[in-house]
mmCIF file of C-alpha atoms in Angstrom:
data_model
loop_
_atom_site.group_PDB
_atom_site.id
_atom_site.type_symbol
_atom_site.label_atom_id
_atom_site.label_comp_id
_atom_site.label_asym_id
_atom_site.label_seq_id
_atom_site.Cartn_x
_atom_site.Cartn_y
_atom_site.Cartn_z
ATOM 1 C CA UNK A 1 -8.220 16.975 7.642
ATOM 2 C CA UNK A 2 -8.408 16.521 3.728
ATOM 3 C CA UNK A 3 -11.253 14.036 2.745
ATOM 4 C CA UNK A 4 -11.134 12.414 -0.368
ATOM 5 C CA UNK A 5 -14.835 12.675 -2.577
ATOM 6 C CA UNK A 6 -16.392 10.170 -4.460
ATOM 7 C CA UNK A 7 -19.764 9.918 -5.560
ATOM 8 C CA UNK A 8 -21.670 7.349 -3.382
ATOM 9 C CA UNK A 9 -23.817 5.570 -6.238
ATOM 10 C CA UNK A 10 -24.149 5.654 -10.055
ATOM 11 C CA UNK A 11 -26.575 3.378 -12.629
ATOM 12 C CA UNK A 12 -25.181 2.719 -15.827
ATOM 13 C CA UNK A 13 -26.854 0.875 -18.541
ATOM 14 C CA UNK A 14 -25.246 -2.682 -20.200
ATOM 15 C CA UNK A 15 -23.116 -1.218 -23.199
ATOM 16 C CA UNK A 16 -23.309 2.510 -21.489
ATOM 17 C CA UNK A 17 -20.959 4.839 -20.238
ATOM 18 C CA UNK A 18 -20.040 5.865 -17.110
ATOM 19 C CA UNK A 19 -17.407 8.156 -15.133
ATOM 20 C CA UNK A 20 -16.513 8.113 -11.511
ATOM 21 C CA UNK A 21 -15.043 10.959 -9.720
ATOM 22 C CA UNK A 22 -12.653 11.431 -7.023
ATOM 23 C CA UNK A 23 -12.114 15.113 -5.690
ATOM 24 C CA UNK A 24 -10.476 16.974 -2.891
ATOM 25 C CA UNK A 25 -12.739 18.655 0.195
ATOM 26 C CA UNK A 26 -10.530 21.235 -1.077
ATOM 27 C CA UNK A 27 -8.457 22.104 -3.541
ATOM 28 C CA UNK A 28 -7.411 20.362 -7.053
ATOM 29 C CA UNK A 29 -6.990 16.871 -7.663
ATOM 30 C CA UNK A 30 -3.515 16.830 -10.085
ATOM 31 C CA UNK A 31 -1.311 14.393 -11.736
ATOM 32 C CA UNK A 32 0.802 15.811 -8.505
ATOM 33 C CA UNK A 33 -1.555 13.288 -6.553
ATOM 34 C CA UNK A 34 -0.738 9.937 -8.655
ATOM 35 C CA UNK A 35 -4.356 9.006 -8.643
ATOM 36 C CA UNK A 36 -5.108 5.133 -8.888
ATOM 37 C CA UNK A 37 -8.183 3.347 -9.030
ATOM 38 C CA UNK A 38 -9.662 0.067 -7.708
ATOM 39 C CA UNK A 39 -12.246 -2.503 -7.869
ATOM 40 C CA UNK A 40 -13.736 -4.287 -5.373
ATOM 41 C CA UNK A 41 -16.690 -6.797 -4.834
ATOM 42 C CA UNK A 42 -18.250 -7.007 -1.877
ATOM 43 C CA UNK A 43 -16.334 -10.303 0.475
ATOM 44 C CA UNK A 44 -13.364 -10.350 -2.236
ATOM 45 C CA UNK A 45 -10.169 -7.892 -1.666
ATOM 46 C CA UNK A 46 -9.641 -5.296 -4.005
ATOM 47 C CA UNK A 47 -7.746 -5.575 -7.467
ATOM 48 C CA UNK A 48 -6.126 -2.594 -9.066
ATOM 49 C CA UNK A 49 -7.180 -0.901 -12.507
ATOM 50 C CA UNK A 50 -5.645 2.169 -12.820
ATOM 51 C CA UNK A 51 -2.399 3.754 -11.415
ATOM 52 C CA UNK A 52 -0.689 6.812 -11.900
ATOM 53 C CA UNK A 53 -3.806 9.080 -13.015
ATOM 54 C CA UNK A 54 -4.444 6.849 -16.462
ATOM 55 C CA UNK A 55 -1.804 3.645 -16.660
ATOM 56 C CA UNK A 56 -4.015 0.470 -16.644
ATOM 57 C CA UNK A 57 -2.821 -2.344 -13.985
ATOM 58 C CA UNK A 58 -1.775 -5.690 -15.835
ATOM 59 C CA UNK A 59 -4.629 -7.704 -17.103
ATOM 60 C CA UNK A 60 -6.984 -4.853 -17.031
ATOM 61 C CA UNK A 61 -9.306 -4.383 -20.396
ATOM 62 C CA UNK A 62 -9.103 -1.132 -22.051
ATOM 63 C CA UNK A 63 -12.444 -0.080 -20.616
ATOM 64 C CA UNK A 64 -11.448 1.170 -18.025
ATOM 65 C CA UNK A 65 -9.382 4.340 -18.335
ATOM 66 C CA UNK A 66 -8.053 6.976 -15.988
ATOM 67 C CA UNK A 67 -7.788 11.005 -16.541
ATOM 68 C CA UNK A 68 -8.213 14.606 -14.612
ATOM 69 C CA UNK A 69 -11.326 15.778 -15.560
ATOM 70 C CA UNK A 70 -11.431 19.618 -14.103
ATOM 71 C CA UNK A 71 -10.391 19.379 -11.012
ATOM 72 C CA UNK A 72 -10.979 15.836 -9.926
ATOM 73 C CA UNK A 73 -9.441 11.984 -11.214
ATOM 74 C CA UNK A 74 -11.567 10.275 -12.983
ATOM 75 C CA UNK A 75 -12.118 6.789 -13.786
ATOM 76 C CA UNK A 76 -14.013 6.250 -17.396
ATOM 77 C CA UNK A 77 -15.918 2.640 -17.990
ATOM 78 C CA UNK A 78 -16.564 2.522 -21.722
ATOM 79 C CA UNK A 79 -19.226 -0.511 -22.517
ATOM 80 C CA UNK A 80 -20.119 -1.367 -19.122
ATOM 81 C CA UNK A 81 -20.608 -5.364 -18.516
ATOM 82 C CA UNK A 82 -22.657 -6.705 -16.048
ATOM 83 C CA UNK A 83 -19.712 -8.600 -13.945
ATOM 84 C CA UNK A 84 -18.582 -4.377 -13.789
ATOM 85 C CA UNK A 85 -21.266 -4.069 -10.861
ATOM 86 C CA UNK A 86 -18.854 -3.450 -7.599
ATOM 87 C CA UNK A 87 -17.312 -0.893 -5.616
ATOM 88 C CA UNK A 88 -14.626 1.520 -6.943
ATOM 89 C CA UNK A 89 -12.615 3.493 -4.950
ATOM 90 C CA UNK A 90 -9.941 5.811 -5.340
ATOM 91 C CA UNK A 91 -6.413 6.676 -3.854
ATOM 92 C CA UNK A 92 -4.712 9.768 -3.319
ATOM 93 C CA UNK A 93 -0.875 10.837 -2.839
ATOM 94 C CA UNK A 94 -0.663 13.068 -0.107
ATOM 95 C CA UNK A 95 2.856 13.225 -0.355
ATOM 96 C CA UNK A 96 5.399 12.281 2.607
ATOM 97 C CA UNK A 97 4.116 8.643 2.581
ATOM 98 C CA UNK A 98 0.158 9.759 3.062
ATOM 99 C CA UNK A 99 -2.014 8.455 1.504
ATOM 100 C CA UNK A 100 -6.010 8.555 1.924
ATOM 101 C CA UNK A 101 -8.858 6.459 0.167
ATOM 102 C CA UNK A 102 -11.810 8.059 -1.086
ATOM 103 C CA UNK A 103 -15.528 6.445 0.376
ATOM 104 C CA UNK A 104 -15.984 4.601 -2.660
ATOM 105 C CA UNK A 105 -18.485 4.561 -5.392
ATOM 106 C CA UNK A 106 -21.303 1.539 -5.968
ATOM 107 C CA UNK A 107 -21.657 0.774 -9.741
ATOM 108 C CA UNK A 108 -24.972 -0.904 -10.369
ATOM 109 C CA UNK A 109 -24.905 -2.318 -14.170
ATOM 110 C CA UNK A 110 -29.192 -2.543 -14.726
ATOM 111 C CA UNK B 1 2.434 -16.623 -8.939
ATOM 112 C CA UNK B 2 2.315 -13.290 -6.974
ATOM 113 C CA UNK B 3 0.740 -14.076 -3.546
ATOM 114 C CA UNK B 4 0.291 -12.252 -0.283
ATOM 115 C CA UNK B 5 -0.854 -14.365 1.992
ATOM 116 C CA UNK B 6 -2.396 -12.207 5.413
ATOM 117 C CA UNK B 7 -2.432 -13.925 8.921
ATOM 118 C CA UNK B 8 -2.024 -13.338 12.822
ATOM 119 C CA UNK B 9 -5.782 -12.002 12.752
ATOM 120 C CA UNK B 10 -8.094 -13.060 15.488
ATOM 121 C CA UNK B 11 -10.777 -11.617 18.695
ATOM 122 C CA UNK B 12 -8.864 -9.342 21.236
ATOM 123 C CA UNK B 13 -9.598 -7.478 24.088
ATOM 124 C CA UNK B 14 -9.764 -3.346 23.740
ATOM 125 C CA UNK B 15 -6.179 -2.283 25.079
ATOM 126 C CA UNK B 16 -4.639 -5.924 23.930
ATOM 127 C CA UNK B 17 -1.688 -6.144 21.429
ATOM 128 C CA UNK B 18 -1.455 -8.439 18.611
ATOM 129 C CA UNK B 19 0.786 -8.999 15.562
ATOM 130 C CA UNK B 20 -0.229 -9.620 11.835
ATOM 131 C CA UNK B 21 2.161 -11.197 9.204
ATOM 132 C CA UNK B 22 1.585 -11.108 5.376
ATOM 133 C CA UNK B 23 3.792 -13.829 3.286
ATOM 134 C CA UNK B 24 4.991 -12.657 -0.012
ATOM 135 C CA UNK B 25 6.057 -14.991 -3.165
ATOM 136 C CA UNK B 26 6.632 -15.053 -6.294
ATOM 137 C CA UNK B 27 8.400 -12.167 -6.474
ATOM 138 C CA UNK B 28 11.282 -9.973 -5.402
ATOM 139 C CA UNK B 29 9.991 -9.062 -1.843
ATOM 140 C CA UNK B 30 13.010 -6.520 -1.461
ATOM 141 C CA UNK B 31 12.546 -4.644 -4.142
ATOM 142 C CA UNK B 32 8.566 -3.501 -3.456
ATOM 143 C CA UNK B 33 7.029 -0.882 -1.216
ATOM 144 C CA UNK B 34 4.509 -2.307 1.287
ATOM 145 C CA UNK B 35 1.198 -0.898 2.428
ATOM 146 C CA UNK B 36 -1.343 -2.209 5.084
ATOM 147 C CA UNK B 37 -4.891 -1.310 4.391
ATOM 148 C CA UNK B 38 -8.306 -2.391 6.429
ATOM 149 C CA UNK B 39 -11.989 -2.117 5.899
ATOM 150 C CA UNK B 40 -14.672 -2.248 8.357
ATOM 151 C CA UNK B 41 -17.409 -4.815 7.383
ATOM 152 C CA UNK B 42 -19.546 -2.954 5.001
ATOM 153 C CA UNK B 43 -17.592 0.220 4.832
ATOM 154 C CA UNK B 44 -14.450 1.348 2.852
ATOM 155 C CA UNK B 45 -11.109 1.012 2.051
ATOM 156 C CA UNK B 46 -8.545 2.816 4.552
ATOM 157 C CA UNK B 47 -5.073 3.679 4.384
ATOM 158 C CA UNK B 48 -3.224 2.305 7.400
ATOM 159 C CA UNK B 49 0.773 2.118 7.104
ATOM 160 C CA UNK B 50 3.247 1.901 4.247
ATOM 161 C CA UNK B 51 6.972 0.612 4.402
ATOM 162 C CA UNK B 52 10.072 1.082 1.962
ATOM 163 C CA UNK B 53 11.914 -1.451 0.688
ATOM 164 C CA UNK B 54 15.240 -1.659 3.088
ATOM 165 C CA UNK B 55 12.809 -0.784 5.870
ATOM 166 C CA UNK B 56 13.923 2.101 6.787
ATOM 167 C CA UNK B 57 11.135 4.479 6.325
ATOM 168 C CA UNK B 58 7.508 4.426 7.571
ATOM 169 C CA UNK B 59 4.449 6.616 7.633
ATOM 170 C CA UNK B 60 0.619 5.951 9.288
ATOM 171 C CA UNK B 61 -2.215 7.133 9.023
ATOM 172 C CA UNK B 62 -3.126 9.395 11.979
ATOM 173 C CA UNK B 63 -5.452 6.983 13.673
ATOM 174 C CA UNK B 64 -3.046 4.291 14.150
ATOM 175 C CA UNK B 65 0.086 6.602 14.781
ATOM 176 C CA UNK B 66 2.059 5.958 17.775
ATOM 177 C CA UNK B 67 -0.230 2.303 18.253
ATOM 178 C CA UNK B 68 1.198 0.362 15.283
ATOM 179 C CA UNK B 69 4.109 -0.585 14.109
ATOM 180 C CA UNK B 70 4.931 -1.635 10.227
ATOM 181 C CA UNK B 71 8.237 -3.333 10.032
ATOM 182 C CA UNK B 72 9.523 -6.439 7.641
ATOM 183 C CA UNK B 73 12.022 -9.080 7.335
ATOM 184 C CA UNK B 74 13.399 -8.917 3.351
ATOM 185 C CA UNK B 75 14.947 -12.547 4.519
ATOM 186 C CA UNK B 76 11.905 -14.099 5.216
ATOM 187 C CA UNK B 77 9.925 -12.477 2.621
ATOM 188 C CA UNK B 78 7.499 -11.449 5.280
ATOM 189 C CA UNK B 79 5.344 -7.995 5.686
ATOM 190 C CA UNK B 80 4.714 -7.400 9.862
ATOM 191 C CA UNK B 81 2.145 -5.142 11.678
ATOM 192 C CA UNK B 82 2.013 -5.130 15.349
ATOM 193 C CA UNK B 83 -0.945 -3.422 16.825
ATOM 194 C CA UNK B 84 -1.211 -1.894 20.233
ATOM 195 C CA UNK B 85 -3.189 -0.453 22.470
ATOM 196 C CA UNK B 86 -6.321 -1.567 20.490
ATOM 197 C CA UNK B 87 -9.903 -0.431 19.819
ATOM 198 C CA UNK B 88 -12.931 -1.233 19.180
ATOM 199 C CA UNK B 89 -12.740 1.378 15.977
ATOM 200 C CA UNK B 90 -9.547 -0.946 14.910
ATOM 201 C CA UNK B 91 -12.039 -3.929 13.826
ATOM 202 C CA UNK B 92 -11.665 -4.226 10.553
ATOM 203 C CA UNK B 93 -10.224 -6.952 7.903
ATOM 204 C CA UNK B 94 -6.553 -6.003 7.261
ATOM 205 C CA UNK B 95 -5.070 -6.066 3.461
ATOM 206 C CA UNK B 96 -1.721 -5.848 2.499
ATOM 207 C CA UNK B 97 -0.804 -4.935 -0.772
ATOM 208 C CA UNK B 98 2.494 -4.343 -3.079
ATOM 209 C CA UNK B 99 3.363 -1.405 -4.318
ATOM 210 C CA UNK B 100 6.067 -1.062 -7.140
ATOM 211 C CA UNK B 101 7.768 2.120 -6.628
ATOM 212 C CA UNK B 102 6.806 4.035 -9.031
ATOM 213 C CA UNK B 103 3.279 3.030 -8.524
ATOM 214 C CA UNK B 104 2.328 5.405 -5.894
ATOM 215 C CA UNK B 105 -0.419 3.245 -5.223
ATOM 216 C CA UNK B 106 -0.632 -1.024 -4.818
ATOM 217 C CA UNK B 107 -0.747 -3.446 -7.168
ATOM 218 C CA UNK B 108 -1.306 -6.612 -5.768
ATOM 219 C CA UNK B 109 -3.365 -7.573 -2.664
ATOM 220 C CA UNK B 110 -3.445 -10.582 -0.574
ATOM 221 C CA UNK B 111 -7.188 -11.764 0.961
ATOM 222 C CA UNK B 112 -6.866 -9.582 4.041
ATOM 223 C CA UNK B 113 -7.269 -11.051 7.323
ATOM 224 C CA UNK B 114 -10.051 -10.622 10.468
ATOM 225 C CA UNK B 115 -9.040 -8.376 13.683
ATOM 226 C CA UNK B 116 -12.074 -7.948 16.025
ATOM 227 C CA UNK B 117 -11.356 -5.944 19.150
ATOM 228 C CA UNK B 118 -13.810 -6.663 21.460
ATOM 229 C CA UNK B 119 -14.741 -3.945 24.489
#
């Protein structure tokens, strides 16, 4: 069964920089996987940032941006605020319909 | 405005059935993808079902496969999911979300709504 990686916590400073991964058990995360991003604070339901590897969702600031980095999607935050501090969590293509979240990533803003 | 709007959730029995509905406005029902996702309090996001636009195609995730059912009514601007043969793994809050074609992923999501299967 393919399982979807994330890293399980990062720190970033106010102003700092921070990227979030999102890998494959095994094998190569690729454009071929239309990676997309989301945001979620704990009690609310999610909101979309990024779909298609790096195309921001409506509404979303241009601090957030989406690439492949290596062999894994990656989701950049460039001047981290603190209202940033939430869960992130990414989505892979499978293909034929599939598709399987990753475990999510905490980002504490401190 | 865009809204989904989740209900249908409630306490059931392991091995009970129920049915959840998600109301779409403010935009062109027919003409979006449709995905079901749920969460276990405290725990993530999982893919559950998605549904093409006429209907006619579906795919689950293997955990619900052969249990639920995604279908929708394009008339009545309404998203369905009917659950059977629950669990008390299926406890979770249900989401449904839009997803524009070329998306491959959702766009929009409505509040999500409360399914406790009690054993």
């Amino acid at each position: 069964q393919t399982v979807v990686t994330q890293e399980p916590s990062f720190s970033v400073s106010p102003g700092g920089t921070v990227t979030l991964t999102c890998g494959l058990s095994s094998g190569s995360v690729s454009t071929s996987y239309y990676p997309s991003w989301y945001q979620q604070i704990p009690g609310q339901a999610p909101r979309t940032l990024i779909y298609r590897t790096n195309s921001r969702s409506s509404g979303v600031p241009d601090r957030f941006s989406g690439s492949i980095l290596g062999n894994k999607a990656a989701l950049t935050i460039t001047g981290a605020q603190a209202d940033d501090e939430s869960d992130y969590y990414c989505v892979l293509y499978m293909g034929s319909g599939v598709y399987v979240f990753g475990d999510g990533t905490k980002v504490t803003v401190l | 405005e865009v809204q989904l709007v989740e209900s249908g959730g409630g306490l059931v029995q392991s091995g009970g059935s129920l049915r959840l509905s998600c109301a779409a406005s403010g935009f062109i029902f027919s003409s979006y993808l449709m995905h079901w996702v749920r969460q276990v309090p405290g725990k993530g996001l999982v893919w559950v079902s998605r549904i093409n636009t006429d209907g006619s195609g579906t795919t689950y995730a293997d955990s619900v496969k052969g249990r639920f059912t995604i279908s929708r009514d394009n008339a009545k601007n309404t998203l369905y999911l009917q659950m059977n043969s629950l669990r008390a793994d299926d406890t979770a809050v249900y989401y449904c979300a839009r997803a524009p074609n070329d998306y491959f992923g959702m766009d929009v999501w409505g509040q999500g709504t409360t399914v406790t299967v009690s054993s």
